């Protein structure tokens, strides 16, 4: 694609602590591509990692990169008349992944772990895949999903993280009638709670260090809230049927392994720090526990939009909406879990249809 002369604001990360709101060129869509006017973008934990540390796990910044992969907006135009996608003016969510379609994982139906995928706002490959935190972006038309009727774009901005949660819940197996433990009540952990309840879980226990975070989990269906730093908390279960680790710290994984029943399933969803992580690995053997990873998502994106449209309770997770020009304050707020859950960047009103 070629860049036009017009400029639009975007959030560009240059290195640890170096986030800049810059006027970036408005791109022109090529064949099979769509130009989207972004309305809202959700600040994700990975965006915060790039901002704080210059990378996520083993993915390190090597060049300036537009952040963002949780975006909703409206279709402006297509680069070719035969491009698939909703009509111009339609409110859409953007699926952030473009799998290669030919690697062994894609052929095996596991496109979420495609070895050559392109993911918005990711430094996993070089040149990096530029993200969606700009007022105008170009994406493959096939990545657009029309918002279901009645779904407010603010709530629709939760589609990507909810898809992550839905995938993790499915990795845990059949949860109908089960007791599920979720460690970590950040935005993803709270969405895991909602996804587990939607999957029929009878009881969901959530642990976290912060009372404010636990209250967000309660708003979307958590049955029992536990202070992770209080071994005497009366809410600690004796054992659970399945556990989903959403905090991204080894202590959370250790808790899951110690509390899941014999033969139970533990899903590691939170991204652990690079290098080695200590946990009670001997329990995998003596209790025959299944430890499964969960990474991103695929078809769950469409299911997430339907669930969001049907459940207004998700609105409770959107703690603040901040103009894009104040992105620095938005990131500061998103990093303080005592004051917020999900923070959205506002890129302005969409163009007239």
mmCIF file of C-alpha atoms in Angstrom:
data_model
loop_
_atom_site.group_PDB
_atom_site.id
_atom_site.type_symbol
_atom_site.label_atom_id
_atom_site.label_comp_id
_atom_site.label_asym_id
_atom_site.label_seq_id
_atom_site.Cartn_x
_atom_site.Cartn_y
_atom_site.Cartn_z
ATOM 1 C CA UNK A 1 0.000 0.000 0.000
ATOM 2 C CA UNK A 2 1.115 3.585 -0.559
ATOM 3 C CA UNK A 3 0.775 6.476 1.875
ATOM 4 C CA UNK A 4 -1.455 9.451 1.173
ATOM 5 C CA UNK A 5 -0.659 13.069 1.997
ATOM 6 C CA UNK A 6 -3.222 13.358 4.800
ATOM 7 C CA UNK A 7 -2.114 12.834 8.393
ATOM 8 C CA UNK A 8 -3.920 11.368 11.399
ATOM 9 C CA UNK A 9 -2.893 10.899 15.052
ATOM 10 C CA UNK A 10 -1.341 7.612 16.080
ATOM 11 C CA UNK A 11 0.355 6.138 19.171
ATOM 12 C CA UNK A 12 3.908 5.131 18.320
ATOM 13 C CA UNK A 13 6.240 3.360 20.735
ATOM 14 C CA UNK A 14 9.945 4.112 20.208
ATOM 15 C CA UNK A 15 11.408 2.309 23.212
ATOM 16 C CA UNK A 16 10.870 1.708 26.935
ATOM 17 C CA UNK A 17 8.958 4.671 28.347
ATOM 18 C CA UNK A 18 9.001 6.459 24.986
ATOM 19 C CA UNK A 19 5.389 6.617 23.766
ATOM 20 C CA UNK A 20 4.597 9.427 21.334
ATOM 21 C CA UNK A 21 1.376 10.642 19.769
ATOM 22 C CA UNK A 22 2.447 11.478 16.228
ATOM 23 C CA UNK A 23 0.655 12.554 13.091
ATOM 24 C CA UNK A 24 1.192 9.582 10.818
ATOM 25 C CA UNK A 25 0.334 9.339 7.104
ATOM 26 C CA UNK A 26 -3.143 8.074 6.291
ATOM 27 C CA UNK A 27 -2.563 4.875 4.297
ATOM 28 C CA UNK A 28 -4.339 3.997 1.071
ATOM 29 C CA UNK A 29 -5.930 0.542 0.798
ATOM 30 C CA UNK A 30 -4.655 -1.764 -1.887
ATOM 31 C CA UNK A 31 -6.496 -4.663 -3.542
ATOM 32 C CA UNK A 32 -8.324 -6.737 -0.934
ATOM 33 C CA UNK A 33 -7.737 -4.115 1.766
ATOM 34 C CA UNK A 34 -10.000 -1.742 3.675
ATOM 35 C CA UNK A 35 -9.450 1.723 5.093
ATOM 36 C CA UNK A 36 -10.969 1.909 8.571
ATOM 37 C CA UNK A 37 -11.654 4.994 10.678
ATOM 38 C CA UNK A 38 -10.777 3.800 14.175
ATOM 39 C CA UNK A 39 -13.149 4.968 16.903
ATOM 40 C CA UNK A 40 -11.906 3.172 20.027
ATOM 41 C CA UNK A 41 -8.795 1.208 20.888
ATOM 42 C CA UNK A 42 -8.373 -0.832 24.069
ATOM 43 C CA UNK A 43 -5.054 -0.539 25.912
ATOM 44 C CA UNK A 44 -3.882 -4.120 26.412
ATOM 45 C CA UNK A 45 -1.362 -5.636 28.795
ATOM 46 C CA UNK A 46 1.000 -6.228 25.875
ATOM 47 C CA UNK A 47 0.793 -2.523 24.925
ATOM 48 C CA UNK A 48 1.799 -1.722 28.501
ATOM 49 C CA UNK A 49 4.722 -4.145 28.281
ATOM 50 C CA UNK A 50 6.011 -2.463 25.106
ATOM 51 C CA UNK A 51 5.635 0.912 26.834
ATOM 52 C CA UNK A 52 7.318 -0.118 30.078
ATOM 53 C CA UNK A 53 9.926 -2.617 28.903
ATOM 54 C CA UNK A 54 10.294 -2.277 25.138
ATOM 55 C CA UNK A 55 8.986 -5.771 24.512
ATOM 56 C CA UNK A 56 6.633 -8.597 25.419
ATOM 57 C CA UNK A 57 8.221 -11.863 26.478
ATOM 58 C CA UNK A 58 10.772 -12.676 23.788
ATOM 59 C CA UNK A 59 9.358 -10.101 21.336
ATOM 60 C CA UNK A 60 11.568 -6.983 21.506
ATOM 61 C CA UNK A 61 11.198 -3.622 19.758
ATOM 62 C CA UNK A 62 13.682 -3.072 16.955
ATOM 63 C CA UNK A 63 11.998 -0.091 15.289
ATOM 64 C CA UNK A 64 9.216 2.427 16.080
ATOM 65 C CA UNK A 65 5.825 0.734 16.010
ATOM 66 C CA UNK A 66 2.192 1.760 16.135
ATOM 67 C CA UNK A 67 0.701 -0.014 19.137
ATOM 68 C CA UNK A 68 -2.768 -1.504 19.444
ATOM 69 C CA UNK A 69 -4.724 -4.553 18.393
ATOM 70 C CA UNK A 70 -8.093 -4.048 20.152
ATOM 71 C CA UNK A 71 -9.845 -1.690 17.748
ATOM 72 C CA UNK A 72 -13.315 -0.867 16.493
ATOM 73 C CA UNK A 73 -14.343 1.735 13.962
ATOM 74 C CA UNK A 74 -16.136 2.202 10.668
ATOM 75 C CA UNK A 75 -15.347 1.191 7.099
ATOM 76 C CA UNK A 76 -14.270 4.171 4.988
ATOM 77 C CA UNK A 77 -13.418 2.560 1.651
ATOM 78 C CA UNK A 78 -11.947 -0.481 -0.049
ATOM 79 C CA UNK A 79 -8.945 -0.653 -2.309
ATOM 80 C CA UNK A 80 -10.752 -2.780 -4.873
ATOM 81 C CA UNK A 81 -14.441 -3.323 -5.692
ATOM 82 C CA UNK A 82 -14.202 -7.095 -5.167
ATOM 83 C CA UNK A 83 -12.799 -6.878 -1.611
ATOM 84 C CA UNK A 84 -14.886 -8.884 0.849
ATOM 85 C CA UNK A 85 -16.294 -6.975 3.790
ATOM 86 C CA UNK A 86 -19.171 -4.898 5.159
ATOM 87 C CA UNK A 87 -20.358 -1.842 3.217
ATOM 88 C CA UNK A 88 -18.694 1.525 3.681
ATOM 89 C CA UNK A 89 -20.009 3.253 6.793
ATOM 90 C CA UNK A 90 -20.579 -0.010 8.681
ATOM 91 C CA UNK A 91 -19.364 -0.178 12.280
ATOM 92 C CA UNK A 92 -16.803 -2.959 12.540
ATOM 93 C CA UNK A 93 -14.405 -4.715 14.855
ATOM 94 C CA UNK A 94 -11.012 -5.684 13.470
ATOM 95 C CA UNK A 95 -9.735 -9.218 13.910
ATOM 96 C CA UNK A 96 -6.024 -8.503 14.499
ATOM 97 C CA UNK A 97 -4.520 -11.720 13.099
ATOM 98 C CA UNK A 98 -3.640 -12.685 9.545
ATOM 99 C CA UNK A 99 -2.432 -16.317 9.645
ATOM 100 C CA UNK A 100 -0.323 -17.583 6.756
ATOM 101 C CA UNK A 101 -2.744 -20.423 5.976
ATOM 102 C CA UNK A 102 -0.065 -22.856 4.803
ATOM 103 C CA UNK A 103 2.114 -23.754 7.810
ATOM 104 C CA UNK A 104 1.528 -27.089 9.612
ATOM 105 C CA UNK A 105 -0.380 -25.347 12.407
ATOM 106 C CA UNK A 106 -2.751 -23.579 10.015
ATOM 107 C CA UNK A 107 -3.328 -26.784 8.069
ATOM 108 C CA UNK A 108 -4.053 -28.544 11.367
ATOM 109 C CA UNK A 109 -6.745 -25.990 12.255
ATOM 110 C CA UNK A 110 -4.670 -24.171 14.893
ATOM 111 C CA UNK A 111 -4.267 -20.828 13.174
ATOM 112 C CA UNK A 112 -3.861 -19.025 16.496
ATOM 113 C CA UNK A 113 -0.347 -20.516 16.791
ATOM 114 C CA UNK A 114 0.556 -19.958 13.138
ATOM 115 C CA UNK A 115 4.331 -19.735 12.884
ATOM 116 C CA UNK A 116 4.175 -16.939 10.300
ATOM 117 C CA UNK A 117 1.151 -14.908 11.349
ATOM 118 C CA UNK A 118 0.864 -11.145 11.137
ATOM 119 C CA UNK A 119 -0.683 -9.602 14.267
ATOM 120 C CA UNK A 120 -1.478 -5.935 14.661
ATOM 121 C CA UNK A 121 0.954 -4.075 16.904
ATOM 122 C CA UNK A 122 3.394 -6.957 17.334
ATOM 123 C CA UNK A 123 7.201 -7.003 17.341
ATOM 124 C CA UNK A 124 7.259 -10.774 16.874
ATOM 125 C CA UNK A 125 8.572 -10.313 13.353
ATOM 126 C CA UNK A 126 10.752 -7.740 11.610
ATOM 127 C CA UNK A 127 9.805 -5.388 10.107
ATOM 128 C CA UNK A 128 7.204 -5.173 12.875
ATOM 129 C CA UNK A 129 3.490 -5.357 12.123
ATOM 130 C CA UNK A 130 2.182 -1.855 12.722
ATOM 131 C CA UNK A 131 -0.812 -1.684 15.041
ATOM 132 C CA UNK A 132 -4.270 -0.188 15.103
ATOM 133 C CA UNK A 133 -3.784 2.849 17.373
ATOM 134 C CA UNK A 134 -4.209 5.406 14.612
ATOM 135 C CA UNK A 135 -7.238 7.354 13.480
ATOM 136 C CA UNK A 136 -7.015 5.694 10.050
ATOM 137 C CA UNK A 137 -5.620 2.218 9.408
ATOM 138 C CA UNK A 138 -5.558 -0.231 6.516
ATOM 139 C CA UNK A 139 -6.229 -3.926 7.142
ATOM 140 C CA UNK A 140 -7.113 -6.937 4.989
ATOM 141 C CA UNK A 141 -10.837 -6.709 4.280
ATOM 142 C CA UNK A 142 -11.373 -10.267 5.477
ATOM 143 C CA UNK A 143 -10.374 -9.187 8.998
ATOM 144 C CA UNK A 144 -13.430 -6.955 9.381
ATOM 145 C CA UNK A 145 -16.471 -8.069 11.365
ATOM 146 C CA UNK A 146 -19.656 -6.000 11.369
ATOM 147 C CA UNK A 147 -20.804 -5.208 14.896
ATOM 148 C CA UNK A 148 -24.042 -7.014 15.764
ATOM 149 C CA UNK A 149 -27.125 -4.824 15.868
ATOM 150 C CA UNK A 150 -27.325 -2.865 19.108
ATOM 151 C CA UNK A 151 -23.704 -3.448 20.156
ATOM 152 C CA UNK A 152 -22.205 -0.152 21.280
ATOM 153 C CA UNK A 153 -18.700 0.329 19.840
ATOM 154 C CA UNK A 154 -17.294 0.940 23.332
ATOM 155 C CA UNK A 155 -18.371 -2.508 24.440
ATOM 156 C CA UNK A 156 -17.383 -3.876 21.038
ATOM 157 C CA UNK A 157 -13.804 -2.815 21.737
ATOM 158 C CA UNK A 158 -13.652 -5.723 24.206
ATOM 159 C CA UNK A 159 -14.014 -8.287 21.408
ATOM 160 C CA UNK A 160 -10.305 -9.070 21.096
ATOM 161 C CA UNK A 161 -9.560 -9.653 24.806
ATOM 162 C CA UNK A 162 -12.832 -11.537 25.243
ATOM 163 C CA UNK A 163 -11.768 -13.789 22.355
ATOM 164 C CA UNK A 164 -8.549 -14.533 24.243
ATOM 165 C CA UNK A 165 -10.626 -15.451 27.299
ATOM 166 C CA UNK A 166 -13.000 -17.638 25.304
ATOM 167 C CA UNK A 167 -10.088 -19.542 23.802
ATOM 168 C CA UNK A 168 -8.562 -20.144 27.227
ATOM 169 C CA UNK A 169 -11.879 -21.406 28.581
ATOM 170 C CA UNK A 170 -12.222 -23.808 25.657
ATOM 171 C CA UNK A 171 -8.708 -25.067 26.282
ATOM 172 C CA UNK A 172 -9.883 -25.982 29.789
ATOM 173 C CA UNK A 173 -12.470 -28.421 28.423
ATOM 174 C CA UNK A 174 -16.087 -28.849 29.433
ATOM 175 C CA UNK A 175 -16.752 -26.513 32.358
ATOM 176 C CA UNK A 176 -20.475 -27.116 32.690
ATOM 177 C CA UNK A 177 -21.325 -27.539 36.365
ATOM 178 C CA UNK A 178 -17.669 -27.211 37.383
ATOM 179 C CA UNK A 179 -15.806 -25.105 39.952
ATOM 180 C CA UNK A 180 -13.236 -22.947 38.163
ATOM 181 C CA UNK A 181 -10.359 -20.996 39.688
ATOM 182 C CA UNK A 182 -9.078 -17.869 37.919
ATOM 183 C CA UNK A 183 -5.829 -16.340 39.205
ATOM 184 C CA UNK A 184 -5.566 -12.671 38.302
ATOM 185 C CA UNK A 185 -8.454 -10.203 38.018
ATOM 186 C CA UNK A 186 -7.008 -7.893 35.399
ATOM 187 C CA UNK A 187 -9.027 -7.218 32.239
ATOM 188 C CA UNK A 188 -8.268 -10.660 30.796
ATOM 189 C CA UNK A 189 -8.938 -12.442 34.086
ATOM 190 C CA UNK A 190 -12.296 -10.688 34.445
ATOM 191 C CA UNK A 191 -13.210 -11.670 30.895
ATOM 192 C CA UNK A 192 -12.195 -15.263 31.678
ATOM 193 C CA UNK A 193 -14.705 -15.139 34.536
ATOM 194 C CA UNK A 194 -17.447 -14.037 32.149
ATOM 195 C CA UNK A 195 -16.430 -16.633 29.551
ATOM 196 C CA UNK A 196 -16.389 -19.424 32.150
ATOM 197 C CA UNK A 197 -19.864 -18.492 33.372
ATOM 198 C CA UNK A 198 -21.086 -18.386 29.772
ATOM 199 C CA UNK A 199 -19.633 -21.889 29.339
ATOM 200 C CA UNK A 200 -21.778 -23.145 32.225
ATOM 201 C CA UNK A 201 -19.353 -23.057 35.143
ATOM 202 C CA UNK A 202 -21.306 -23.478 38.366
ATOM 203 C CA UNK A 203 -18.864 -21.550 40.531
ATOM 204 C CA UNK A 204 -15.944 -19.250 39.715
ATOM 205 C CA UNK A 205 -13.377 -18.279 42.347
ATOM 206 C CA UNK A 206 -11.046 -15.385 41.512
ATOM 207 C CA UNK A 207 -7.820 -14.393 43.252
ATOM 208 C CA UNK A 208 -5.970 -11.097 43.072
ATOM 209 C CA UNK A 209 -3.919 -8.777 45.253
ATOM 210 C CA UNK A 210 -6.154 -5.745 44.721
ATOM 211 C CA UNK A 211 -9.678 -5.351 46.130
ATOM 212 C CA UNK A 212 -10.632 -2.986 43.292
ATOM 213 C CA UNK A 213 -9.689 -5.598 40.677
ATOM 214 C CA UNK A 214 -11.697 -8.254 42.490
ATOM 215 C CA UNK A 215 -14.773 -5.998 42.414
ATOM 216 C CA UNK A 216 -14.526 -5.810 38.609
ATOM 217 C CA UNK A 217 -14.516 -9.609 38.582
ATOM 218 C CA UNK A 218 -17.631 -9.634 40.742
ATOM 219 C CA UNK A 219 -19.385 -7.336 38.252
ATOM 220 C CA UNK A 220 -19.045 -9.928 35.482
ATOM 221 C CA UNK A 221 -20.086 -12.966 37.492
ATOM 222 C CA UNK A 222 -17.399 -14.113 39.948
ATOM 223 C CA UNK A 223 -18.922 -16.057 42.832
ATOM 224 C CA UNK A 224 -16.022 -15.929 45.322
ATOM 225 C CA UNK A 225 -13.304 -13.285 45.638
ATOM 226 C CA UNK A 226 -10.014 -14.141 47.355
ATOM 227 C CA UNK A 227 -7.099 -11.940 48.333
ATOM 228 C CA UNK A 228 -4.105 -13.738 46.837
ATOM 229 C CA UNK A 229 -1.804 -12.425 49.563
ATOM 230 C CA UNK A 230 -3.990 -13.648 52.442
ATOM 231 C CA UNK A 231 -3.593 -17.377 53.138
ATOM 232 C CA UNK A 232 -6.257 -17.051 55.836
ATOM 233 C CA UNK A 233 -8.923 -15.711 53.464
ATOM 234 C CA UNK A 234 -12.029 -17.838 54.020
ATOM 235 C CA UNK A 235 -12.755 -17.898 50.291
ATOM 236 C CA UNK A 236 -9.854 -20.198 49.395
ATOM 237 C CA UNK A 237 -11.276 -23.413 47.916
ATOM 238 C CA UNK A 238 -10.095 -26.831 49.050
ATOM 239 C CA UNK A 239 -9.879 -27.869 45.417
ATOM 240 C CA UNK A 240 -11.303 -26.920 42.024
ATOM 241 C CA UNK A 241 -12.098 -28.824 38.850
ATOM 242 C CA UNK A 242 -10.156 -26.544 36.516
ATOM 243 C CA UNK A 243 -7.914 -23.494 36.872
ATOM 244 C CA UNK A 244 -6.967 -20.706 34.474
ATOM 245 C CA UNK A 245 -3.855 -18.687 35.290
ATOM 246 C CA UNK A 246 -4.377 -15.116 34.047
ATOM 247 C CA UNK A 247 -1.936 -13.114 36.169
ATOM 248 C CA UNK A 248 1.250 -13.924 34.258
ATOM 249 C CA UNK A 249 3.279 -14.651 37.396
ATOM 250 C CA UNK A 250 4.758 -17.985 38.476
ATOM 251 C CA UNK A 251 3.065 -17.770 41.877
ATOM 252 C CA UNK A 252 -0.307 -17.838 40.161
ATOM 253 C CA UNK A 253 0.590 -20.969 38.240
ATOM 254 C CA UNK A 254 1.841 -22.581 41.426
ATOM 255 C CA UNK A 255 -1.500 -21.791 43.113
ATOM 256 C CA UNK A 256 -3.420 -23.343 40.245
ATOM 257 C CA UNK A 257 -1.403 -26.550 40.398
ATOM 258 C CA UNK A 258 -1.848 -26.859 44.161
ATOM 259 C CA UNK A 259 -5.619 -26.300 44.120
ATOM 260 C CA UNK A 260 -6.780 -28.173 41.036
ATOM 261 C CA UNK A 261 -8.121 -31.651 41.713
ATOM 262 C CA UNK A 262 -6.314 -34.830 40.732
ATOM 263 C CA UNK A 263 -6.661 -35.319 36.990
ATOM 264 C CA UNK A 264 -7.760 -31.703 36.589
ATOM 265 C CA UNK A 265 -6.746 -29.168 33.953
ATOM 266 C CA UNK A 266 -4.682 -26.006 34.408
ATOM 267 C CA UNK A 267 -4.533 -23.481 31.570
ATOM 268 C CA UNK A 268 -1.635 -21.024 31.483
ATOM 269 C CA UNK A 269 -2.998 -17.893 29.807
ATOM 270 C CA UNK A 270 -0.972 -15.062 31.377
ATOM 271 C CA UNK A 271 2.327 -14.412 29.607
ATOM 272 C CA UNK A 272 5.086 -15.365 32.050
ATOM 273 C CA UNK A 273 8.339 -13.365 32.150
ATOM 274 C CA UNK A 274 11.165 -14.480 29.839
ATOM 275 C CA UNK A 275 13.388 -17.238 31.141
ATOM 276 C CA UNK A 276 12.633 -19.905 33.722
ATOM 277 C CA UNK A 277 9.593 -19.822 36.004
ATOM 278 C CA UNK A 278 9.502 -21.897 39.198
ATOM 279 C CA UNK A 279 6.345 -23.857 39.955
ATOM 280 C CA UNK A 280 5.325 -27.127 41.599
ATOM 281 C CA UNK A 281 6.024 -29.295 38.565
ATOM 282 C CA UNK A 282 6.109 -32.486 40.646
ATOM 283 C CA UNK A 283 2.330 -32.171 41.075
ATOM 284 C CA UNK A 284 1.879 -32.674 37.344
ATOM 285 C CA UNK A 285 3.132 -36.195 37.872
ATOM 286 C CA UNK A 286 1.761 -37.204 41.256
ATOM 287 C CA UNK A 287 -1.716 -35.822 40.562
ATOM 288 C CA UNK A 288 -1.673 -36.400 36.785
ATOM 289 C CA UNK A 289 -2.629 -32.791 36.139
ATOM 290 C CA UNK A 290 -2.857 -31.547 32.567
ATOM 291 C CA UNK A 291 -1.083 -28.232 31.997
ATOM 292 C CA UNK A 292 -2.154 -26.525 28.771
ATOM 293 C CA UNK A 293 -1.130 -23.266 27.184
ATOM 294 C CA UNK A 294 -3.569 -20.798 25.632
ATOM 295 C CA UNK A 295 -2.382 -18.281 23.055
ATOM 296 C CA UNK A 296 -4.538 -15.710 21.326
ATOM 297 C CA UNK A 297 -7.608 -17.092 19.476
ATOM 298 C CA UNK A 298 -9.128 -17.725 16.057
ATOM 299 C CA UNK A 299 -12.843 -18.224 15.394
ATOM 300 C CA UNK A 300 -13.696 -17.138 18.939
ATOM 301 C CA UNK A 301 -13.719 -13.532 17.702
ATOM 302 C CA UNK A 302 -17.157 -13.929 16.131
ATOM 303 C CA UNK A 303 -18.495 -15.626 19.263
ATOM 304 C CA UNK A 304 -17.107 -12.794 21.385
ATOM 305 C CA UNK A 305 -19.066 -10.188 19.425
ATOM 306 C CA UNK A 306 -22.289 -12.115 19.914
ATOM 307 C CA UNK A 307 -21.668 -12.513 23.637
ATOM 308 C CA UNK A 308 -20.891 -8.817 24.010
ATOM 309 C CA UNK A 309 -24.091 -7.888 22.197
ATOM 310 C CA UNK A 310 -26.124 -10.084 24.534
ATOM 311 C CA UNK A 311 -24.600 -9.038 27.870
ATOM 312 C CA UNK A 312 -24.596 -5.393 29.049
ATOM 313 C CA UNK A 313 -22.638 -6.344 32.192
ATOM 314 C CA UNK A 314 -19.434 -6.045 30.163
ATOM 315 C CA UNK A 315 -19.845 -2.260 30.233
ATOM 316 C CA UNK A 316 -18.677 -2.341 33.860
ATOM 317 C CA UNK A 317 -15.161 -3.255 32.716
ATOM 318 C CA UNK A 318 -14.655 -0.072 30.683
ATOM 319 C CA UNK A 319 -13.272 2.165 33.389
ATOM 320 C CA UNK A 320 -12.246 5.172 31.280
ATOM 321 C CA UNK A 321 -12.294 6.551 27.739
ATOM 322 C CA UNK A 322 -9.401 8.933 27.032
ATOM 323 C CA UNK A 323 -8.776 11.100 23.931
ATOM 324 C CA UNK A 324 -5.896 9.800 21.859
ATOM 325 C CA UNK A 325 -3.932 13.022 22.316
ATOM 326 C CA UNK A 326 -3.816 12.162 26.028
ATOM 327 C CA UNK A 327 -2.469 8.662 25.385
ATOM 328 C CA UNK A 328 0.276 9.062 27.991
ATOM 329 C CA UNK A 329 -2.282 9.552 30.751
ATOM 330 C CA UNK A 330 -4.348 6.667 29.374
ATOM 331 C CA UNK A 331 -1.368 4.327 29.657
ATOM 332 C CA UNK A 332 -0.621 5.553 33.169
ATOM 333 C CA UNK A 333 -4.233 4.881 34.131
ATOM 334 C CA UNK A 334 -4.311 1.450 32.471
ATOM 335 C CA UNK A 335 -1.147 0.500 34.363
ATOM 336 C CA UNK A 336 -2.772 1.321 37.710
ATOM 337 C CA UNK A 337 -5.171 -1.538 38.366
ATOM 338 C CA UNK A 338 -6.349 0.102 41.574
ATOM 339 C CA UNK A 339 -8.001 2.806 39.461
ATOM 340 C CA UNK A 340 -9.149 1.059 36.285
ATOM 341 C CA UNK A 341 -9.883 -2.153 34.468
ATOM 342 C CA UNK A 342 -10.063 -1.584 30.710
ATOM 343 C CA UNK A 343 -9.031 1.833 29.363
ATOM 344 C CA UNK A 344 -10.045 2.877 25.850
ATOM 345 C CA UNK A 345 -8.431 5.445 23.600
ATOM 346 C CA UNK A 346 -10.930 7.631 21.730
ATOM 347 C CA UNK A 347 -9.856 8.492 18.169
ATOM 348 C CA UNK A 348 -12.812 10.760 17.480
ATOM 349 C CA UNK A 349 -16.129 10.570 15.683
ATOM 350 C CA UNK A 350 -16.310 8.266 12.655
ATOM 351 C CA UNK A 351 -16.788 9.808 9.205
ATOM 352 C CA UNK A 352 -20.312 10.450 7.991
ATOM 353 C CA UNK A 353 -21.754 7.503 6.095
#
